[in-house]
Short mmCIF file of C-alpha atoms and ligand atoms in Angstrom, two decimals:
data_model
loop_
_atom_site.label_atom_id
_atom_site.label_comp_id
_atom_site.label_asym_id
_atom_site.label_seq_id
_atom_site.Cartn_x
_atom_site.Cartn_y
_atom_site.Cartn_z
CA MET A 698 37.33 65.13 -21.44
CA ARG A 699 35.16 62.00 -21.78
CA THR A 700 32.20 60.87 -20.08
CA GLN A 701 29.28 58.54 -20.71
CA VAL A 702 26.34 60.80 -20.28
CA GLY A 703 26.65 64.61 -20.72
CA ILE A 704 23.77 66.18 -18.96
CA ILE A 705 22.98 69.64 -19.82
CA GLY A 706 20.91 71.51 -16.96
CA ALA A 707 20.97 71.04 -13.22
CA GLY A 708 17.34 71.21 -12.57
CA PRO A 709 15.07 68.56 -11.18
CA ALA A 710 15.37 66.51 -14.59
CA GLY A 711 19.17 66.65 -14.97
CA LEU A 712 20.14 66.19 -11.35
CA THR A 713 17.94 63.21 -10.83
CA LEU A 714 19.03 61.64 -13.96
CA ALA A 715 22.62 62.04 -12.70
CA MET A 716 21.64 60.36 -9.42
CA LEU A 717 19.91 57.41 -11.28
CA LEU A 718 22.92 56.91 -13.67
CA ARG A 719 25.22 56.69 -10.92
CA ARG A 720 23.29 53.96 -9.22
CA HIS A 721 23.43 52.11 -12.46
CA GLY A 722 27.25 52.52 -12.60
CA ILE A 723 27.17 54.98 -15.60
CA ASP A 724 29.31 58.08 -15.59
CA CYS A 725 27.91 61.43 -16.22
CA VAL A 726 28.90 65.24 -16.03
CA VAL A 727 26.25 67.92 -15.39
CA LEU A 728 26.76 71.34 -17.09
CA GLU A 729 24.75 74.09 -15.75
CA ASN A 730 24.90 77.72 -17.24
CA ARG A 731 23.61 79.60 -13.84
CA ASP A 732 25.58 79.80 -10.69
CA ARG A 733 24.90 77.35 -7.86
CA ALA A 734 23.18 79.94 -5.54
CA TYR A 735 20.95 81.18 -8.41
CA VAL A 736 19.63 77.71 -9.17
CA GLU A 737 19.11 76.86 -5.49
CA LYS A 738 16.96 80.26 -4.88
CA ARG A 739 14.90 80.06 -8.04
CA VAL A 740 11.26 80.15 -6.89
CA ARG A 741 9.21 77.26 -8.52
CA ALA A 742 6.42 75.14 -7.74
CA GLY A 743 6.35 72.84 -4.72
CA LEU A 744 4.12 69.97 -4.95
CA LEU A 745 5.48 66.38 -5.16
CA GLU A 746 3.44 63.45 -6.22
CA GLN A 747 4.04 60.20 -3.93
CA ASN A 748 5.78 58.76 -7.08
CA THR A 749 8.41 61.55 -6.86
CA VAL A 750 8.87 61.17 -3.19
CA ASP A 751 9.20 57.55 -3.51
CA LEU A 752 12.07 57.78 -6.10
CA LEU A 753 13.90 60.54 -4.16
CA ARG A 754 13.91 58.15 -1.19
CA LYS A 755 15.19 55.23 -3.14
CA LEU A 756 18.02 57.43 -4.28
CA GLY A 757 18.86 58.48 -0.68
CA VAL A 758 18.25 62.07 -1.03
CA ALA A 759 14.90 62.42 1.00
CA ASP A 760 16.03 62.80 4.72
CA ARG A 761 15.14 66.60 4.68
CA LEU A 762 12.12 66.12 2.64
CA ASP A 763 11.09 63.55 5.07
CA ARG A 764 11.67 65.87 7.97
CA GLU A 765 10.45 69.25 6.49
CA GLY A 766 7.90 68.10 3.66
CA LEU A 767 4.12 68.66 4.57
CA GLU A 768 2.12 65.66 3.78
CA HIS A 769 -1.19 66.62 2.42
CA HIS A 770 -4.24 64.17 1.84
CA GLY A 771 -6.62 66.19 -0.22
CA ILE A 772 -7.53 69.72 -1.57
CA TYR A 773 -10.33 72.12 -1.14
CA LEU A 774 -12.08 73.44 -4.31
CA ARG A 775 -13.76 76.58 -3.57
CA TYR A 776 -16.68 78.21 -5.32
CA ARG A 777 -19.66 80.26 -4.46
CA GLY A 778 -17.86 81.31 -1.20
CA ALA A 779 -17.64 77.68 0.18
CA ASN A 780 -14.86 75.07 0.36
CA HIS A 781 -15.44 71.51 -0.80
CA TYR A 782 -13.03 68.97 0.29
CA VAL A 783 -11.62 66.25 -1.97
CA ASP A 784 -10.18 63.54 0.10
CA MET A 785 -7.36 62.32 -2.20
CA THR A 786 -6.10 59.76 0.31
CA GLY A 787 -9.56 58.36 0.88
CA LEU A 788 -10.32 58.27 -2.94
CA THR A 789 -6.81 56.75 -4.02
CA GLY A 790 -4.86 55.66 -0.93
CA ARG A 791 -2.13 57.94 -1.95
CA HIS A 792 -0.91 61.43 -0.82
CA ILE A 793 0.96 64.26 -2.04
CA THR A 794 3.95 66.30 -0.30
CA ILE A 795 4.40 70.23 -0.16
CA TYR A 796 8.24 70.76 -0.51
CA GLY A 797 9.80 73.41 -2.67
CA GLN A 798 11.31 72.65 -6.01
CA GLN A 799 14.47 74.51 -5.01
CA GLU A 800 14.97 72.47 -1.89
CA VAL A 801 14.69 69.32 -4.07
CA VAL A 802 17.35 70.84 -6.14
CA LYS A 803 19.61 71.68 -3.18
CA ASP A 804 19.28 68.19 -1.70
CA LEU A 805 20.10 66.69 -5.13
CA THR A 806 23.12 68.98 -5.91
CA GLN A 807 24.68 68.32 -2.44
CA ALA A 808 24.14 64.56 -2.79
CA LEU A 809 25.76 64.32 -6.29
CA LEU A 810 28.89 66.50 -5.30
CA ASP A 811 29.14 64.33 -1.89
CA ARG A 812 29.28 61.38 -4.28
CA GLY A 813 31.96 62.90 -6.44
CA VAL A 814 29.72 63.54 -9.38
CA GLU A 815 30.78 66.58 -11.48
CA VAL A 816 28.42 69.40 -11.46
CA LEU A 817 29.82 72.41 -13.20
CA PHE A 818 28.07 75.65 -12.81
CA GLU A 819 28.47 78.82 -14.89
CA THR A 820 29.13 77.03 -18.23
CA GLY A 821 28.83 79.13 -21.13
CA ASN A 822 28.16 78.92 -24.83
CA VAL A 823 27.10 75.32 -24.38
CA GLU A 824 26.83 73.77 -28.03
CA LEU A 825 25.91 70.17 -29.16
CA HIS A 826 27.81 68.56 -32.01
CA ASP A 827 27.59 65.05 -33.89
CA ILE A 828 24.40 63.98 -32.19
CA GLU A 829 23.65 61.68 -35.04
CA THR A 830 26.89 59.76 -34.26
CA ASP A 831 27.94 57.45 -31.44
CA ALA A 832 30.25 60.00 -30.20
CA PRO A 833 28.28 63.15 -29.70
CA ARG A 834 30.32 66.22 -28.31
CA ILE A 835 29.39 69.17 -26.11
CA THR A 836 31.59 72.33 -26.44
CA TYR A 837 31.30 74.95 -23.46
CA ASP A 838 33.23 77.62 -21.74
CA HIS A 839 33.97 77.08 -18.10
CA ALA A 840 36.20 79.27 -15.77
CA GLY A 841 37.59 81.29 -18.67
CA GLU A 842 38.52 78.52 -20.70
CA SER A 843 36.88 76.41 -23.77
CA HIS A 844 36.28 72.84 -23.33
CA GLU A 845 34.92 69.71 -25.18
CA LEU A 846 33.20 66.96 -23.65
CA THR A 847 32.88 63.65 -25.80
CA CYS A 848 30.03 61.52 -24.74
CA ASP A 849 28.09 58.30 -25.49
CA VAL A 850 24.85 60.13 -25.00
CA ILE A 851 23.72 63.73 -24.57
CA ALA A 852 20.93 64.22 -22.07
CA GLY A 853 18.93 67.87 -22.74
CA CYS A 854 17.65 68.57 -19.47
CA ASP A 855 18.14 72.31 -19.87
CA GLY A 856 14.31 73.47 -19.34
CA PHE A 857 11.98 75.24 -21.77
CA HIS A 858 14.63 77.92 -23.05
CA GLY A 859 17.56 75.47 -23.23
CA VAL A 860 19.79 74.78 -26.35
CA SER A 861 19.09 71.15 -26.70
CA ARG A 862 15.60 71.23 -28.21
CA GLN A 863 16.81 74.02 -30.56
CA THR A 864 19.63 71.82 -31.81
CA ILE A 865 16.81 69.37 -33.27
CA LYS A 866 14.10 71.94 -33.87
CA ASP A 867 14.05 70.89 -37.62
CA HIS A 868 13.30 67.28 -36.59
CA ILE A 869 10.32 67.69 -34.07
CA THR A 870 6.65 68.59 -34.25
CA GLU A 871 5.60 71.17 -31.66
CA TYR A 872 2.06 71.05 -29.98
CA ASP A 873 1.41 74.14 -28.30
CA TYR A 874 -1.39 76.22 -26.52
CA THR A 875 -0.87 79.64 -24.77
CA TYR A 876 -3.65 80.76 -22.32
CA PRO A 877 -4.68 84.18 -22.32
CA PHE A 878 -3.83 84.72 -18.67
CA GLY A 879 -1.09 84.25 -16.30
CA TRP A 880 -0.59 83.71 -12.68
CA LEU A 881 0.67 86.33 -10.26
CA GLY A 882 2.51 84.30 -7.45
CA ILE A 883 3.66 85.63 -3.98
CA LEU A 884 5.59 84.17 -0.95
CA ALA A 885 4.80 85.78 2.23
CA GLU A 886 5.95 85.37 5.69
CA ALA A 887 2.58 84.24 6.93
CA ALA A 888 1.28 81.15 8.49
CA PRO A 889 -1.15 79.47 6.06
CA ALA A 890 -4.87 80.02 7.00
CA THR A 891 -5.78 76.70 5.67
CA ASP A 892 -4.53 73.38 6.44
CA GLU A 893 -4.47 71.98 2.74
CA LEU A 894 -4.46 73.69 -0.70
CA ILE A 895 -7.49 75.77 -1.77
CA TYR A 896 -8.12 75.79 -5.58
CA ALA A 897 -10.60 78.80 -5.80
CA TRP A 898 -13.02 79.54 -8.79
CA HIS A 899 -14.32 83.23 -8.64
CA GLU A 900 -16.14 85.90 -10.65
CA ASP A 901 -13.00 87.81 -10.44
CA GLY A 902 -10.73 84.78 -11.63
CA PHE A 903 -8.81 81.82 -10.16
CA ALA A 904 -7.00 81.95 -7.02
CA LEU A 905 -4.85 79.34 -5.28
CA TYR A 906 -3.79 79.05 -1.53
CA THR A 907 -0.65 76.82 -1.17
CA MET A 908 2.23 77.04 1.11
CA ARG A 909 5.89 76.07 1.83
CA SER A 910 5.96 75.43 5.45
CA THR A 911 3.89 76.28 8.36
CA LYS A 912 5.21 79.89 8.44
CA ILE A 913 5.37 80.63 4.75
CA SER A 914 2.46 81.03 2.44
CA ARG A 915 2.37 80.74 -1.30
CA LEU A 916 -0.51 82.41 -3.01
CA TYR A 917 -1.55 82.94 -6.68
CA LEU A 918 -3.94 84.94 -8.56
CA GLN A 919 -5.23 84.67 -12.19
CA VAL A 920 -4.17 88.00 -14.09
CA ASP A 921 -4.12 88.94 -17.70
CA ALA A 922 -1.27 87.47 -19.85
CA ASP A 923 0.21 90.97 -20.31
CA ASP A 924 -0.42 92.42 -16.86
CA ASP A 925 2.75 94.21 -15.31
CA ILE A 926 3.58 93.33 -11.63
CA ALA A 927 4.07 97.02 -10.95
CA ASN A 928 0.40 97.21 -11.36
CA TRP A 929 0.03 95.00 -8.25
CA SER A 930 0.96 96.84 -4.83
CA ASP A 931 0.92 94.34 -1.82
CA ASP A 932 -2.34 95.91 -0.68
CA ARG A 933 -4.03 95.22 -4.02
CA ILE A 934 -2.72 91.61 -3.98
CA TRP A 935 -3.96 90.86 -0.29
CA SER A 936 -7.25 92.57 -1.14
CA GLU A 937 -7.79 90.49 -4.25
CA LEU A 938 -6.64 87.18 -2.58
CA SER A 939 -9.07 87.70 0.26
CA THR A 940 -11.92 88.36 -2.10
CA ARG A 941 -11.35 85.32 -4.00
CA LEU A 942 -10.05 82.96 -1.12
CA GLY A 943 -12.09 84.20 1.88
CA ASN A 944 -9.88 83.99 5.16
CA VAL A 945 -6.21 84.78 4.23
CA ASN A 946 -3.55 85.33 6.70
CA GLU A 947 -1.28 88.46 5.67
CA GLY A 948 2.31 88.73 6.17
CA LYS A 949 5.45 90.41 4.62
CA ILE A 950 5.68 89.60 0.67
CA PHE A 951 9.14 88.73 -0.11
CA ASP A 952 8.78 87.34 -3.66
CA LYS A 953 6.22 88.20 -6.36
CA GLY A 954 6.14 87.59 -10.18
CA ILE A 955 3.85 86.77 -12.96
CA THR A 956 4.22 83.57 -14.96
CA PRO A 957 2.50 82.82 -18.33
CA MET A 958 0.38 79.96 -18.66
CA ARG A 959 1.34 77.57 -21.54
CA SER A 960 0.95 73.92 -22.82
CA TYR A 961 3.71 72.58 -24.94
CA VAL A 962 4.79 69.23 -26.27
CA ALA A 963 7.89 68.45 -28.59
CA GLU A 964 7.59 65.14 -30.35
CA PRO A 965 9.75 62.98 -30.45
CA MET A 966 11.72 63.65 -27.48
CA GLN A 967 14.83 62.11 -28.90
CA ARG A 968 17.07 62.31 -32.06
CA GLY A 969 20.32 60.18 -32.64
CA ARG A 970 22.22 60.16 -29.38
CA LEU A 971 20.57 63.29 -27.87
CA PHE A 972 17.54 62.63 -25.40
CA LEU A 973 15.32 65.45 -24.13
CA ALA A 974 13.82 65.24 -20.54
CA GLY A 975 11.65 67.61 -18.42
CA ASP A 976 10.71 71.20 -19.45
CA SER A 977 13.09 70.93 -22.48
CA ALA A 978 10.49 68.64 -23.98
CA HIS A 979 7.19 69.64 -22.72
CA ILE A 980 5.38 72.18 -20.21
CA VAL A 981 2.09 72.29 -18.45
CA PRO A 982 0.21 75.02 -16.99
CA PRO A 983 0.79 74.80 -13.20
CA THR A 984 -2.89 74.31 -12.30
CA GLY A 985 -2.38 70.35 -12.03
CA ALA A 986 1.02 70.75 -10.32
CA LYS A 987 2.66 68.37 -12.71
CA GLY A 988 5.93 69.95 -14.16
CA LEU A 989 8.40 68.65 -11.46
CA ASN A 990 6.63 65.31 -11.38
CA LEU A 991 6.73 64.91 -15.24
CA ALA A 992 10.43 65.91 -15.23
CA VAL A 993 11.17 63.14 -12.68
CA ASN A 994 9.16 60.59 -14.69
CA ASP A 995 10.92 61.18 -17.76
CA VAL A 996 14.34 60.46 -16.12
CA ARG A 997 12.90 57.50 -14.33
CA LEU A 998 12.36 56.03 -17.68
CA LEU A 999 15.51 57.47 -19.28
CA ALA A 1000 18.18 56.03 -16.97
CA PRO A 1001 17.58 52.42 -17.47
CA ALA A 1002 17.19 53.01 -21.25
CA LEU A 1003 20.46 54.72 -21.56
CA THR A 1004 22.09 52.15 -19.06
CA ASP A 1005 20.96 49.35 -21.46
CA LEU A 1006 22.23 51.15 -24.58
CA ILE A 1007 25.63 52.18 -23.06
CA ALA A 1008 26.40 49.07 -20.69
CA LYS A 1009 24.92 46.45 -22.97
CA GLY A 1010 24.59 47.69 -26.35
CA ASP A 1011 20.82 47.16 -26.10
CA LYS A 1012 18.85 49.93 -27.91
CA ARG A 1013 15.21 48.75 -27.31
CA ARG A 1014 14.44 50.79 -24.41
CA ALA A 1015 16.20 53.89 -25.78
CA ASP A 1016 14.23 53.55 -29.06
CA GLY A 1017 11.02 53.28 -27.07
CA TYR A 1018 11.81 56.39 -24.61
CA THR A 1019 9.55 58.98 -26.37
CA THR A 1020 6.44 56.43 -26.67
CA ALA A 1021 6.95 55.51 -22.98
CA ALA A 1022 7.35 59.01 -21.46
CA LEU A 1023 4.78 60.81 -23.88
CA GLY A 1024 1.97 58.61 -22.28
CA ARG A 1025 2.15 60.32 -18.93
CA VAL A 1026 2.88 63.59 -20.56
CA TRP A 1027 -0.21 63.60 -22.61
CA ARG A 1028 -2.11 62.47 -19.57
CA ALA A 1029 -0.79 65.50 -17.64
CA GLN A 1030 -1.58 67.81 -20.38
CA ASP A 1031 -5.01 66.75 -20.34
CA PHE A 1032 -5.38 66.87 -16.71
CA SER A 1033 -3.51 70.27 -16.39
CA ASN A 1034 -6.02 71.61 -19.16
CA TYR A 1035 -8.91 70.24 -17.29
CA MET A 1036 -8.18 71.95 -14.10
CA THR A 1037 -7.27 75.15 -15.81
CA GLN A 1038 -10.43 75.38 -17.89
CA MET A 1039 -12.57 74.38 -14.78
CA LEU A 1040 -11.18 77.09 -12.39
CA HIS A 1041 -10.18 80.12 -14.54
CA ASP A 1042 -12.32 82.78 -16.09
CA LEU A 1043 -11.50 81.82 -19.83
CA GLY A 1044 -13.32 85.02 -21.15
CA GLY A 1045 -16.31 82.82 -22.71
CA GLY A 1046 -18.98 84.70 -20.67
CA PRO A 1047 -21.71 83.83 -18.31
CA PHE A 1048 -22.90 80.53 -20.04
CA GLN A 1049 -19.24 79.19 -19.80
CA ARG A 1050 -18.97 80.19 -16.09
CA ARG A 1051 -22.16 78.41 -15.29
CA MET A 1052 -20.65 75.30 -16.96
CA GLN A 1053 -17.74 75.46 -14.90
CA LEU A 1054 -19.71 75.59 -11.65
CA ALA A 1055 -21.69 72.61 -12.84
CA ARG A 1056 -18.36 70.78 -13.30
CA LEU A 1057 -17.26 71.74 -9.80
CA GLU A 1058 -20.90 70.72 -8.28
CA TYR A 1059 -20.20 67.17 -9.95
CA VAL A 1060 -16.84 66.78 -8.52
CA ALA A 1061 -18.29 67.69 -4.98
CA ARG A 1062 -21.19 65.58 -5.23
CA SER A 1063 -20.06 62.47 -7.09
CA GLU A 1064 -17.44 59.96 -5.78
CA ALA A 1065 -16.60 58.83 -9.31
CA ALA A 1066 -15.92 62.39 -10.60
CA ALA A 1067 -13.88 63.16 -7.46
CA ARG A 1068 -11.97 59.89 -7.75
CA SER A 1069 -11.09 60.69 -11.48
CA LEU A 1070 -9.97 64.07 -10.34
CA ALA A 1071 -7.92 62.66 -7.23
CA GLU A 1072 -6.10 59.87 -9.17
CA ASN A 1073 -4.78 62.21 -11.60
CA TYR A 1074 -3.94 64.90 -9.04
CA VAL A 1075 -1.95 62.50 -6.81
CA GLY A 1076 -0.42 60.74 -9.96
CA LEU A 1077 -1.28 57.39 -11.28
CA PRO A 1078 1.34 54.78 -10.23
CA ALA A 1079 4.58 55.19 -11.95
CA GLU A 1080 5.89 52.26 -13.95
CA PRO A 1081 8.28 50.22 -11.93
CA ASP A 1082 11.62 51.89 -11.95
CA PHE A 1083 15.45 51.03 -11.76
N1 APR B 1019 23.52 75.39 -20.71
C1 APR B 1019 23.48 74.90 -19.61
N2 APR B 1019 22.23 74.87 -18.49
C2 APR B 1019 21.07 75.50 -19.06
C3 APR B 1019 21.20 76.10 -20.25
C4 APR B 1019 22.35 75.85 -21.20
N3 APR B 1019 22.30 76.46 -22.39
N4 APR B 1019 19.84 76.58 -20.53
C5 APR B 1019 19.15 76.39 -19.55
N5 APR B 1019 20.04 75.64 -18.70
C6 APR B 1019 19.58 75.23 -17.15
C7 APR B 1019 18.79 76.22 -16.47
O1 APR B 1019 19.44 77.19 -15.67
C8 APR B 1019 18.20 75.11 -15.49
O2 APR B 1019 18.87 75.04 -14.24
O3 APR B 1019 18.75 73.91 -17.21
C9 APR B 1019 18.18 73.86 -16.06
C10 APR B 1019 16.66 73.51 -16.47
O4 APR B 1019 15.94 73.22 -15.04
P1 APR B 1019 14.41 73.58 -15.09
O5 APR B 1019 14.02 74.74 -15.98
O6 APR B 1019 14.18 73.35 -13.70
O7 APR B 1019 13.85 72.10 -16.02
P2 APR B 1019 13.45 70.65 -15.44
O8 APR B 1019 14.71 70.04 -14.79
O9 APR B 1019 13.05 70.16 -16.61
O10 APR B 1019 12.37 70.70 -14.48
C11 APR B 1019 11.21 70.82 -14.70
O11 APR B 1019 11.00 73.20 -13.59
O12 APR B 1019 10.11 74.72 -14.66
C12 APR B 1019 9.99 73.93 -13.77
O13 APR B 1019 7.65 73.80 -13.37
C13 APR B 1019 8.75 73.21 -13.98
O14 APR B 1019 8.67 71.94 -12.22
C14 APR B 1019 9.04 71.93 -13.43
C15 APR B 1019 10.48 71.69 -13.47
C1 PHB B 1020 2.78 75.53 -5.31
O1 PHB B 1020 2.82 75.10 -4.09
O2 PHB B 1020 3.61 76.45 -5.56
C2 PHB B 1020 1.68 75.01 -6.18
C3 PHB B 1020 0.96 74.02 -5.82
C4 PHB B 1020 -0.08 73.39 -6.49
C5 PHB B 1020 -0.22 73.96 -7.88
C6 PHB B 1020 0.75 74.94 -8.33
C7 PHB B 1020 1.74 75.43 -7.53
O3 PHB B 1020 -1.28 73.49 -8.51
#
């Protein structure tokens, strides 16, 4: 088999890249090792920057997002028992949209299949070969048979634990920071008791009140990195949430889990004819809600770069891909780290806790400080795209 771009991974990065390439008239095949139902149900974050929504609209995959997404115009910072509103739209003219990542994945997958793009699920033993040549190959198993896909380019969109980055691990520098805590996240059948998100600083640790719809709440608690979900009964979760967040509407919990908090960047994001995008190249702690938005930004840059390379033989944008993408990646690293450090119990004792309160108070009282937070949170305007 032959295609122009072999895309590994059917997450937001791989699927959005496939949609963009198709618009540019470039063929691609998407290989995903999980089954479709698993990928479409996997619970992840759910906050889209306006940049991301605008791109999905241009791609014609935003009908359901426009119907069901919740437009938000600010966030509450909560500390010392009171909420302080940061009016993102007033400060930046931009807004954010709450819409689950798996919903984005469902919409993109269906759109690609409707347009005849091949998305192969349950592909096993994916391996990359000859990436330093002009004809890189992917070998994989599918439906009980071995296959080989020869490409012009391979896009490694296979997330943090994928194979693509491993293939070039001897050629990258890794920048890494692991936080000594995790987030316990739940989904509950409960109408959110807040109109917009609440990011809470509390003596017991950070908490976040977010949502998926007017009927489904998503809530998070800072817990120790090595804590076990078995230690957290539903009663204990609700009690800790109401201690940290104040008024919380309870309901049936239908999903719960603990996620580690980590910052990671691999540089460069390319080698020969392999280009990494999304979580395969970088991850951020979820406090700034940047993971999905960064993945989409990478492919916004990668699609035209690959099109120039393949259709015109012009390598300039492809050669500049890492530099172009990393600008936004490091900005997001810094912002996610800033939000994380301001709101979590970092274990540094009372002096550090007072410093955090001073920082929060500054955001609540100073328009300049609030605007700086807001422009990062809603996302600095994206480069003009395709
Ligand atoms: N072969 C094929 N597919 C693979 C392989 C492999 N060896 N390894 C992983 N995958 C698939 C995963 O099953 C997943 O569907 O690659 C996909 C990667 O998708 P994501 O992890 O969602 O990564 P990405 O598309 O970069 O999106 C980043 O995802 O983790 C969240 O918070 C993060 O919002 C961010 C977003
Ligand atoms: C979510 O809705 O899951 C969410 C929102 C904001 C964050 C992290 C997660 O910062």
